[in-house]
Amino acid sequence: MPNTMKIREKVEEREMTYKELAKLMEMSAYTLRRKIKNIVPMTIEEAERMSNILDIKDEEFSSIFLKQKLQNTTN
């Protein structure tokens, strides 16, 4: 699940709109917003493409695009 706030920050850092990002990703702005909000799944290929467009460093990739679920391990 993508981190919506971090993606928004990266888009703003690049002084870009979602519409411009969507065009570069070859999808509609509507579809892009739905993927960022996790209404529809984002593929790893789409995440990598967005990462390249937004110049997201490898060490940031997982914190932005891969949400880790922590299990409650009570004994």
Tab-separated table of N, CA and C in Angstrom:
chain	number	residue	atom	x	y	z
A	1	MET	N	0.845	-1.172	0.000
A	1	MET	CA	0.000	0.000	0.000
A	1	MET	C	0.896	1.242	0.000
A	2	PRO	N	0.730	2.101	-0.955
A	2	PRO	CA	1.570	3.294	-1.016
A	2	PRO	C	1.264	4.282	0.107
A	3	ASN	N	2.289	4.987	0.530
A	3	ASN	CA	2.146	6.016	1.552
A	3	ASN	C	1.738	7.312	0.851
A	4	THR	N	0.455	7.620	0.916
A	4	THR	CA	-0.119	8.751	0.193
A	4	THR	C	0.564	10.068	0.539
A	5	MET	N	0.819	10.292	1.811
A	5	MET	CA	1.421	11.561	2.227
A	5	MET	C	2.837	11.722	1.671
A	6	LYS	N	3.616	10.657	1.704
A	6	LYS	CA	4.989	10.749	1.190
A	6	LYS	C	4.995	10.950	-0.325
A	7	ILE	N	4.073	10.306	-1.015
A	7	ILE	CA	3.988	10.508	-2.467
A	7	ILE	C	3.603	11.954	-2.754
A	8	ARG	N	2.632	12.480	-2.023
A	8	ARG	CA	2.214	13.868	-2.206
A	8	ARG	C	3.407	14.817	-1.985
A	9	GLU	N	4.199	14.561	-0.951
A	9	GLU	CA	5.383	15.384	-0.677
A	9	GLU	C	6.367	15.346	-1.844
A	10	LYS	N	6.585	14.163	-2.389
A	10	LYS	CA	7.519	14.016	-3.507
A	10	LYS	C	7.009	14.738	-4.750
A	11	VAL	N	5.716	14.661	-4.997
A	11	VAL	CA	5.115	15.358	-6.142
A	11	VAL	C	5.297	16.864	-5.962
A	12	GLU	N	5.043	17.357	-4.761
A	12	GLU	CA	5.197	18.789	-4.488
A	12	GLU	C	6.660	19.229	-4.595
A	13	GLU	N	7.588	18.385	-4.118
A	13	GLU	CA	9.011	18.703	-4.226
A	13	GLU	C	9.426	18.906	-5.684
A	14	ARG	N	8.837	18.135	-6.565
A	14	ARG	CA	9.149	18.224	-7.999
A	14	ARG	C	8.332	19.317	-8.692
A	15	GLU	N	7.513	20.028	-7.894
A	15	GLU	CA	6.642	21.079	-8.429
A	15	GLU	C	5.801	20.551	-9.589
A	16	MET	N	5.166	19.424	-9.318
A	16	MET	CA	4.395	18.701	-10.320
A	16	MET	C	2.982	18.507	-9.791
A	17	THR	N	2.038	18.321	-10.694
A	17	THR	CA	0.672	17.987	-10.297
A	17	THR	C	0.444	16.490	-10.538
A	18	TYR	N	-0.624	15.971	-9.937
A	18	TYR	CA	-0.984	14.577	-10.200
A	18	TYR	C	-1.302	14.385	-11.682
A	19	LYS	N	-1.901	15.400	-12.284
A	19	LYS	CA	-2.227	15.312	-13.704
A	19	LYS	C	-0.950	15.158	-14.540
A	20	GLU	N	0.079	15.924	-14.214
A	20	GLU	CA	1.353	15.820	-14.944
A	20	GLU	C	2.019	14.474	-14.691
A	21	LEU	N	1.990	14.028	-13.441
A	21	LEU	CA	2.562	12.726	-13.109
A	21	LEU	C	1.821	11.619	-13.851
A	22	ALA	N	0.515	11.701	-13.877
A	22	ALA	CA	-0.290	10.688	-14.564
A	22	ALA	C	0.069	10.626	-16.050
A	23	LYS	N	0.254	11.781	-16.651
A	23	LYS	CA	0.613	11.806	-18.073
A	23	LYS	C	1.956	11.108	-18.298
A	24	LEU	N	2.926	11.384	-17.433
A	24	LEU	CA	4.231	10.740	-17.553
A	24	LEU	C	4.152	9.231	-17.304
A	25	MET	N	3.176	8.833	-16.499
A	25	MET	CA	2.991	7.405	-16.206
A	25	MET	C	2.061	6.735	-17.210
A	26	GLU	N	1.547	7.517	-18.163
A	26	GLU	CA	0.675	7.002	-19.213
A	26	GLU	C	-0.611	6.398	-18.663
A	27	MET	N	-1.238	7.156	-17.747
A	27	MET	CA	-2.541	6.757	-17.218
A	27	MET	C	-3.315	8.029	-16.902
A	28	SER	N	-4.589	7.881	-16.670
A	28	SER	CA	-5.402	9.056	-16.346
A	28	SER	C	-5.107	9.518	-14.920
A	29	ALA	N	-5.356	10.784	-14.663
A	29	ALA	CA	-5.183	11.326	-13.311
A	29	ALA	C	-6.125	10.612	-12.336
A	30	TYR	N	-7.310	10.274	-12.808
A	30	TYR	CA	-8.288	9.550	-11.995
A	30	TYR	C	-7.718	8.208	-11.541
A	31	THR	N	-7.148	7.456	-12.472
A	31	THR	CA	-6.568	6.152	-12.148
A	31	THR	C	-5.383	6.311	-11.207
A	32	LEU	N	-4.542	7.295	-11.470
A	32	LEU	CA	-3.380	7.526	-10.612
A	32	LEU	C	-3.821	7.801	-9.175
A	33	ARG	N	-4.793	8.683	-8.993
A	33	ARG	CA	-5.277	8.997	-7.644
A	33	ARG	C	-5.832	7.754	-6.952
A	34	ARG	N	-6.546	6.929	-7.684
A	34	ARG	CA	-7.105	5.698	-7.109
A	34	ARG	C	-5.999	4.734	-6.695
A	35	LYS	N	-4.924	4.687	-7.453
A	35	LYS	CA	-3.795	3.823	-7.104
A	35	LYS	C	-3.054	4.365	-5.889
A	36	ILE	N	-2.827	5.670	-5.843
A	36	ILE	CA	-2.127	6.270	-4.713
A	36	ILE	C	-2.935	6.101	-3.427
A	37	LYS	N	-4.253	6.200	-3.523
A	37	LYS	CA	-5.125	6.039	-2.350
A	37	LYS	C	-5.392	4.574	-2.024
A	38	ASN	N	-4.824	3.675	-2.820
A	38	ASN	CA	-4.975	2.232	-2.644
A	38	ASN	C	-6.411	1.756	-2.807
A	39	ILE	N	-7.150	2.437	-3.658
A	39	ILE	CA	-8.504	1.986	-4.006
A	39	ILE	C	-8.384	0.849	-5.010
A	40	VAL	N	-7.412	0.983	-5.901
A	40	VAL	CA	-7.054	-0.097	-6.819
A	40	VAL	C	-5.556	-0.361	-6.636
A	41	PRO	N	-5.124	-1.595	-6.817
A	41	PRO	CA	-3.724	-1.928	-6.564
A	41	PRO	C	-2.757	-1.232	-7.530
A	42	MET	N	-1.590	-0.904	-7.003
A	42	MET	CA	-0.498	-0.385	-7.817
A	42	MET	C	0.493	-1.525	-8.006
A	43	THR	N	0.876	-1.769	-9.251
A	43	THR	CA	1.845	-2.832	-9.505
A	43	THR	C	3.238	-2.360	-9.120
A	44	ILE	N	4.127	-3.297	-8.918
A	44	ILE	CA	5.514	-2.948	-8.595
A	44	ILE	C	6.140	-2.181	-9.757
A	45	GLU	N	5.754	-2.516	-10.971
A	45	GLU	CA	6.272	-1.803	-12.142
A	45	GLU	C	5.820	-0.338	-12.133
A	46	GLU	N	4.562	-0.108	-11.753
A	46	GLU	CA	4.059	1.267	-11.655
A	46	GLU	C	4.770	2.025	-10.540
A	47	ALA	N	4.992	1.356	-9.424
A	47	ALA	CA	5.714	1.984	-8.311
A	47	ALA	C	7.140	2.337	-8.732
A	48	GLU	N	7.786	1.446	-9.453
A	48	GLU	CA	9.149	1.718	-9.936
A	48	GLU	C	9.155	2.880	-10.922
A	49	ARG	N	8.193	2.924	-11.812
A	49	ARG	CA	8.102	4.025	-12.778
A	49	ARG	C	7.884	5.348	-12.052
A	50	MET	N	6.971	5.357	-11.078
A	50	MET	CA	6.725	6.568	-10.314
A	50	MET	C	7.976	6.974	-9.539
A	51	SER	N	8.658	6.004	-8.996
A	51	SER	CA	9.885	6.265	-8.260
A	51	SER	C	10.935	6.926	-9.145
A	52	ASN	N	11.053	6.457	-10.364
A	52	ASN	CA	12.010	7.052	-11.307
A	52	ASN	C	11.601	8.475	-11.678
A	53	ILE	N	10.333	8.695	-11.932
A	53	ILE	CA	9.842	10.023	-12.309
A	53	ILE	C	10.040	11.021	-11.176
A	54	LEU	N	9.769	10.573	-9.946
A	54	LEU	CA	9.850	11.461	-8.788
A	54	LEU	C	11.241	11.469	-8.151
A	55	ASP	N	12.166	10.736	-8.751
A	55	ASP	CA	13.548	10.677	-8.269
A	55	ASP	C	13.614	10.222	-6.809
A	56	ILE	N	12.883	9.147	-6.522
A	56	ILE	CA	12.871	8.575	-5.180
A	56	ILE	C	14.057	7.615	-5.069
A	57	LYS	N	14.845	7.807	-4.053
A	57	LYS	CA	16.043	6.994	-3.837
A	57	LYS	C	15.645	5.575	-3.435
A	58	ASP	N	16.530	4.627	-3.761
A	58	ASP	CA	16.265	3.225	-3.443
A	58	ASP	C	15.961	3.016	-1.966
A	59	GLU	N	16.689	3.713	-1.096
A	59	GLU	CA	16.488	3.526	0.345
A	59	GLU	C	15.149	4.074	0.834
A	60	GLU	N	14.496	4.933	0.045
A	60	GLU	CA	13.177	5.461	0.392
A	60	GLU	C	12.045	4.614	-0.180
A	61	PHE	N	12.345	3.825	-1.191
A	61	PHE	CA	11.321	3.107	-1.953
A	61	PHE	C	10.386	2.300	-1.057
A	62	SER	N	10.949	1.472	-0.193
A	62	SER	CA	10.092	0.585	0.600
A	62	SER	C	9.222	1.354	1.588
A	63	SER	N	9.731	2.450	2.149
A	63	SER	CA	8.920	3.201	3.105
A	63	SER	C	7.774	3.949	2.416
A	64	ILE	N	7.911	4.187	1.126
A	64	ILE	CA	6.866	4.893	0.382
A	64	ILE	C	5.880	3.939	-0.276
A	65	PHE	N	6.386	2.860	-0.840
A	65	PHE	CA	5.523	1.994	-1.647
A	65	PHE	C	5.161	0.652	-1.010
A	66	LEU	N	5.872	0.244	0.008
A	66	LEU	CA	5.603	-1.055	0.611
A	66	LEU	C	5.297	-0.882	2.085
A	67	LYS	N	4.055	-0.994	2.445
A	67	LYS	CA	3.663	-0.863	3.843
A	67	LYS	C	3.804	-2.221	4.507
A	68	GLN	N	4.597	-2.249	5.543
A	68	GLN	CA	4.805	-3.509	6.252
A	68	GLN	C	3.759	-3.650	7.336
A	69	LYS	N	3.186	-4.808	7.410
A	69	LYS	CA	2.200	-5.092	8.449
A	69	LYS	C	2.911	-5.782	9.606
A	70	LEU	N	2.709	-5.264	10.797
A	70	LEU	CA	3.316	-5.847	11.977
A	70	LEU	C	2.284	-6.715	12.691
A	71	GLN	N	2.717	-7.881	13.060
A	71	GLN	CA	1.817	-8.770	13.759
A	71	GLN	C	1.926	-8.526	15.257
A	72	ASN	N	0.811	-8.613	15.931
A	72	ASN	CA	0.794	-8.516	17.383
A	72	ASN	C	1.154	-9.876	17.923
A	73	THR	N	2.294	-9.955	18.573
A	73	THR	CA	2.763	-11.259	19.077
A	73	THR	C	2.749	-11.242	20.600
A	74	THR	N	1.580	-11.402	21.154
A	74	THR	CA	1.456	-11.464	22.616
A	74	THR	C	1.524	-12.908	23.041
A	75	ASN	N	2.157	-13.124	24.151
A	75	ASN	CA	2.306	-14.500	24.669
A	75	ASN	C	1.305	-14.782	25.732
